[in-house]
PDB file of C-alpha atoms in Angstrom:
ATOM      1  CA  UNK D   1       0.000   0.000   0.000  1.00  0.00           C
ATOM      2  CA  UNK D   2       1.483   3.388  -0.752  1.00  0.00           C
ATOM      3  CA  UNK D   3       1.615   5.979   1.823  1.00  0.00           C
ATOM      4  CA  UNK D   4      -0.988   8.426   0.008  1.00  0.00           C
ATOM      5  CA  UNK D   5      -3.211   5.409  -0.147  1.00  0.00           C
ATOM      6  CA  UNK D   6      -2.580   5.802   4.251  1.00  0.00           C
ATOM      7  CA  UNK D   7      -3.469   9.664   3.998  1.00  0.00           C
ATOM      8  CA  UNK D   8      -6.284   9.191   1.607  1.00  0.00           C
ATOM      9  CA  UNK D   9      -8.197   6.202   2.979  1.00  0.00           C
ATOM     10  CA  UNK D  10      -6.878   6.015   6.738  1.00  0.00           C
ATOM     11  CA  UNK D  11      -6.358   9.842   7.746  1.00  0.00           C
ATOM     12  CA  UNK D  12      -8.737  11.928   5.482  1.00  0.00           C
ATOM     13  CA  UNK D  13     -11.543   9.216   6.180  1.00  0.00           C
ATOM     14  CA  UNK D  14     -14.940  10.238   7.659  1.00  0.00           C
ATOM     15  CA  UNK D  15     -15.726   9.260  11.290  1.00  0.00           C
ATOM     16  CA  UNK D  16     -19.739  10.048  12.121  1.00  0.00           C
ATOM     17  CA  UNK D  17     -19.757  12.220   9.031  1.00  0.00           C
ATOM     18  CA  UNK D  18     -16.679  14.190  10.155  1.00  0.00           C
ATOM     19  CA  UNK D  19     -13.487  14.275   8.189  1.00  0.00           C
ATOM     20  CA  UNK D  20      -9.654  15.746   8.932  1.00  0.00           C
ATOM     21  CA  UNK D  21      -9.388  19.564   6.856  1.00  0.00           C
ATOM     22  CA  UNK D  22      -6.131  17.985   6.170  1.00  0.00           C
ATOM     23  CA  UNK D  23      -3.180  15.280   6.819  1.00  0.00           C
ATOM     24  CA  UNK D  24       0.336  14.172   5.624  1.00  0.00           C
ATOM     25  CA  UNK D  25       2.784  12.089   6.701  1.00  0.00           C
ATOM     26  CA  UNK D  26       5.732  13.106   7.245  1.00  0.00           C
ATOM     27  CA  UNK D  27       9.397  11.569   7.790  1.00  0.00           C
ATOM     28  CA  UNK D  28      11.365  12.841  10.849  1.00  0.00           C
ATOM     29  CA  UNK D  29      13.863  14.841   8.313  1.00  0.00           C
ATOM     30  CA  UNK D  30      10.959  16.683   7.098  1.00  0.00           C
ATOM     31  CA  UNK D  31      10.396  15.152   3.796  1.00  0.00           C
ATOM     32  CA  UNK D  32       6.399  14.446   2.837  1.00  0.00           C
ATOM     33  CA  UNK D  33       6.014  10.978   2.473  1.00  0.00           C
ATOM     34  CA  UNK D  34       2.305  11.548   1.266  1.00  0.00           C
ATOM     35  CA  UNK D  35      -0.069  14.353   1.983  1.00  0.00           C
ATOM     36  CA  UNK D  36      -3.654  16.083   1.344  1.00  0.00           C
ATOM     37  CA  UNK D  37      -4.137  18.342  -1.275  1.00  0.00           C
ATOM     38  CA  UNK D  38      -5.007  21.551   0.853  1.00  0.00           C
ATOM     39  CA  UNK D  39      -2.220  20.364   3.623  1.00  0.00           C
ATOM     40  CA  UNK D  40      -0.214  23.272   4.079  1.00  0.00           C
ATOM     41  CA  UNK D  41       3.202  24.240   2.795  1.00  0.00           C
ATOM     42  CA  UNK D  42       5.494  24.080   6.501  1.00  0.00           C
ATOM     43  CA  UNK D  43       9.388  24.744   6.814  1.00  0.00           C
ATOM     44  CA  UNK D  44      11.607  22.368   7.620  1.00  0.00           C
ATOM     45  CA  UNK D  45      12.400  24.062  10.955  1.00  0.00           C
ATOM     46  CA  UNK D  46       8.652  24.065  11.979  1.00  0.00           C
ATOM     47  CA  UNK D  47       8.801  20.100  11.575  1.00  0.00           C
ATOM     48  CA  UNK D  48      12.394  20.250  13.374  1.00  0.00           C
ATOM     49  CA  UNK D  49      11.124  21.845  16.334  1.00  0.00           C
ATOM     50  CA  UNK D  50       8.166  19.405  16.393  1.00  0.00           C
ATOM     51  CA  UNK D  51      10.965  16.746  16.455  1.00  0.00           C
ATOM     52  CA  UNK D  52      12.681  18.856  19.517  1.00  0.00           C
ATOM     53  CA  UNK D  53       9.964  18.401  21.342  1.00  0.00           C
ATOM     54  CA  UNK D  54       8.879  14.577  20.973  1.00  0.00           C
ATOM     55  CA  UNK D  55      12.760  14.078  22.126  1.00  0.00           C
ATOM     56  CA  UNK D  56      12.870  17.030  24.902  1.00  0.00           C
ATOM     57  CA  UNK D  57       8.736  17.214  25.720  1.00  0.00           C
ATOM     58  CA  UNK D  58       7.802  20.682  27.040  1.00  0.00           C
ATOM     59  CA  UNK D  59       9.974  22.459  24.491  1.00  0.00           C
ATOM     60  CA  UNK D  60       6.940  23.915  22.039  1.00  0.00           C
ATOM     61  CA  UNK D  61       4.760  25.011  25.360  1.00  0.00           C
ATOM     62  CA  UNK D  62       5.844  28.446  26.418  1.00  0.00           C
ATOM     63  CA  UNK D  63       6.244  29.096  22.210  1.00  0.00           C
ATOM     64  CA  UNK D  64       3.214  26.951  20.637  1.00  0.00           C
ATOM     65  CA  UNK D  65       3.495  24.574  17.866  1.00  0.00           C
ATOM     66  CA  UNK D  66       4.119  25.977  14.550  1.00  0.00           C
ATOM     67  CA  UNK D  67       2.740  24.309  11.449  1.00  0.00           C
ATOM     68  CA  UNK D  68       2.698  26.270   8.009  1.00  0.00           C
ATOM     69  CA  UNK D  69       2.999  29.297   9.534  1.00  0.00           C
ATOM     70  CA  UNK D  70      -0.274  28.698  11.981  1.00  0.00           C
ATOM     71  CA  UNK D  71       0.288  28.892  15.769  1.00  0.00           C
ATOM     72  CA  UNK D  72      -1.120  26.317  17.466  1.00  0.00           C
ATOM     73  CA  UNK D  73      -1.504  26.375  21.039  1.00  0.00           C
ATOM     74  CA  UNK D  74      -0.150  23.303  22.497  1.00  0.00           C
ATOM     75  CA  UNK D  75      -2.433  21.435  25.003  1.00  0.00           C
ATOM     76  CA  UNK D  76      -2.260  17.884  26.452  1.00  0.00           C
ATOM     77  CA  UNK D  77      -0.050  15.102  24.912  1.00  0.00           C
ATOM     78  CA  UNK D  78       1.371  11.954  25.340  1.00  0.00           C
ATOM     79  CA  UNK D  79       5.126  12.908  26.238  1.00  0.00           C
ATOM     80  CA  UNK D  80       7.179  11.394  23.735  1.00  0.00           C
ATOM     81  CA  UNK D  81       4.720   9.879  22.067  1.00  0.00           C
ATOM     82  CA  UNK D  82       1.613  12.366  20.482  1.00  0.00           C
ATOM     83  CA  UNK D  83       1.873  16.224  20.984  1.00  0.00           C
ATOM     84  CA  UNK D  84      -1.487  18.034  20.456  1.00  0.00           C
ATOM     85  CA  UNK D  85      -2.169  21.593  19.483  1.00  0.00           C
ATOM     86  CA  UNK D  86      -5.814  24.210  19.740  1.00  0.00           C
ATOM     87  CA  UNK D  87      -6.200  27.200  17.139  1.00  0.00           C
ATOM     88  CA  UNK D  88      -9.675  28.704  17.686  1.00  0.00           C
ATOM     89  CA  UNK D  89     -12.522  26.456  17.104  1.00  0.00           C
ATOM     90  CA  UNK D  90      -9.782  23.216  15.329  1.00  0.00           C
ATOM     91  CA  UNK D  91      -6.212  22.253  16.098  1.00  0.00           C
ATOM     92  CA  UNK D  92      -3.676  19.858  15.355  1.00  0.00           C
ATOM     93  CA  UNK D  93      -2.521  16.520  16.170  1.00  0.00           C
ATOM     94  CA  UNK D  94       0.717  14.692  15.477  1.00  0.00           C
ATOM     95  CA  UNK D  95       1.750  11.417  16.656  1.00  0.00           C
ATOM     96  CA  UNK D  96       5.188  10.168  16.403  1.00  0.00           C
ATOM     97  CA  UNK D  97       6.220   6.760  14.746  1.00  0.00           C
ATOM     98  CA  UNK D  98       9.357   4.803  14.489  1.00  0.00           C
ATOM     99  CA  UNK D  99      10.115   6.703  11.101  1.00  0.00           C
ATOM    100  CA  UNK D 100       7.420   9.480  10.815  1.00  0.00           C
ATOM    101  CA  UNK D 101       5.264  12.007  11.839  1.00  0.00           C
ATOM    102  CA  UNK D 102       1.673  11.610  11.497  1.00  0.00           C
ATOM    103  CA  UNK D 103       0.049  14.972  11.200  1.00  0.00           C
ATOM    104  CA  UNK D 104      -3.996  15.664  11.459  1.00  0.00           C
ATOM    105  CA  UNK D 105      -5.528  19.112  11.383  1.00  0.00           C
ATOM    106  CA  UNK D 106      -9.468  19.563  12.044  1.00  0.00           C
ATOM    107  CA  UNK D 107     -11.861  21.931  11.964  1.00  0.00           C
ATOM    108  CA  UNK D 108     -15.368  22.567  13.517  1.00  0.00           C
ATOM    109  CA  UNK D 109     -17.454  20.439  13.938  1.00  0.00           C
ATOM    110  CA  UNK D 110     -14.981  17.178  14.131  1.00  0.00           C
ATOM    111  CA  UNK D 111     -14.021  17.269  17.627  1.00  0.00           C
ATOM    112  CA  UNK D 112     -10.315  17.082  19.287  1.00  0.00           C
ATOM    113  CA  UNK D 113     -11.103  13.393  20.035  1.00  0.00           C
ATOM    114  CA  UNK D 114     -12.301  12.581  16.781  1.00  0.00           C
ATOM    115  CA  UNK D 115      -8.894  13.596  15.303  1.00  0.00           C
ATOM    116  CA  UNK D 116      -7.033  12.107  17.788  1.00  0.00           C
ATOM    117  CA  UNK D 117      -8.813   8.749  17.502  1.00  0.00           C
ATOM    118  CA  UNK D 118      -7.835   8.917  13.336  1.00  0.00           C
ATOM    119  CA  UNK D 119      -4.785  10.193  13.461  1.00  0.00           C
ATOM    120  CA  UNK D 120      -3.250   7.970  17.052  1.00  0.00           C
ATOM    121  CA  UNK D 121      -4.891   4.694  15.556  1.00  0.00           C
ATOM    122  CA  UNK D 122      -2.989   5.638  12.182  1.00  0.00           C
ATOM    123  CA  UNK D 123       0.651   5.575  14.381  1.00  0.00           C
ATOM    124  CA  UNK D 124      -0.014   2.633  16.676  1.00  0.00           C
ATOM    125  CA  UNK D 125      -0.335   0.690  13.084  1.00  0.00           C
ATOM    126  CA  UNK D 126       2.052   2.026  12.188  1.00  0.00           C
ATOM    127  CA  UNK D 127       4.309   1.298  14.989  1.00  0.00           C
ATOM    128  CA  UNK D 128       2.919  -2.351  15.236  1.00  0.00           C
ATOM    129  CA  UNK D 129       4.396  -2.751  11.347  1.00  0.00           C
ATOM    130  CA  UNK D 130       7.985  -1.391  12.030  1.00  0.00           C
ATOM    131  CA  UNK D 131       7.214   1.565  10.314  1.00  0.00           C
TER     132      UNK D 131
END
């Protein structure tokens, strides 16, 4: 299966007639390994501090997470392991996997839990398979 096959059947899916505004997948050195159309264009030190910050948790607090120029504030995680962000009425969620990042933003009316269910079930697969 290729990875935009992931993004466009796994991550962009609908969940009680909710879907993601947009997901990618993204390798630790920044580099899309698939993405949405409308995801949005980030720099490679935006994903870099991301990375920071799953290896030194605590690090994007006091600044907020930084995706594609958005500011998202950053709000309860999973040290380590998922860090998740709030902008207004959507936010952000990235889990971390062996070799990636997996990267779900939402909108009104999905809810925080209903992208963290898509997006966290994505990664533990993904960990599971080595990847």
């Amino acid at each position: 299966m290729s990875w935009q096959t992931y993004v466009d059947e796994h991550l962009m899916c609908e969940i009680e007639g909710q879907q993601l505004t947009s997901a990618a997948i993204v390798g630790h050195d920044g580099s899309v390994w698939a993405q949405s159309p409308n995801f949005p264009q980030y720099k490679p030190e935006e994903i870099a501090a991301i990375m920071k910050d799953f290896d030194d948790p605590g690090t994007l607090a006091p600044t907020g997470l930084f995706l594609g120029g958005t500011k998202y504030m950053v709000i309860q995680g999973e040290p380590g392991v998922v860090i998740r962000g709030k902008k207004g009425t959507g936010g952000i969620t990235v889990k971390k996997t062996t070799l990636a990042l997996i990267i779900g933003i939402y909108d009104e009316p999905m809810t925080p839990g209903q992208c963290n269910m898509i997006v966290e079930r994505l990664g533990d697969y993904l960990v599971e398979q080595g990847f």
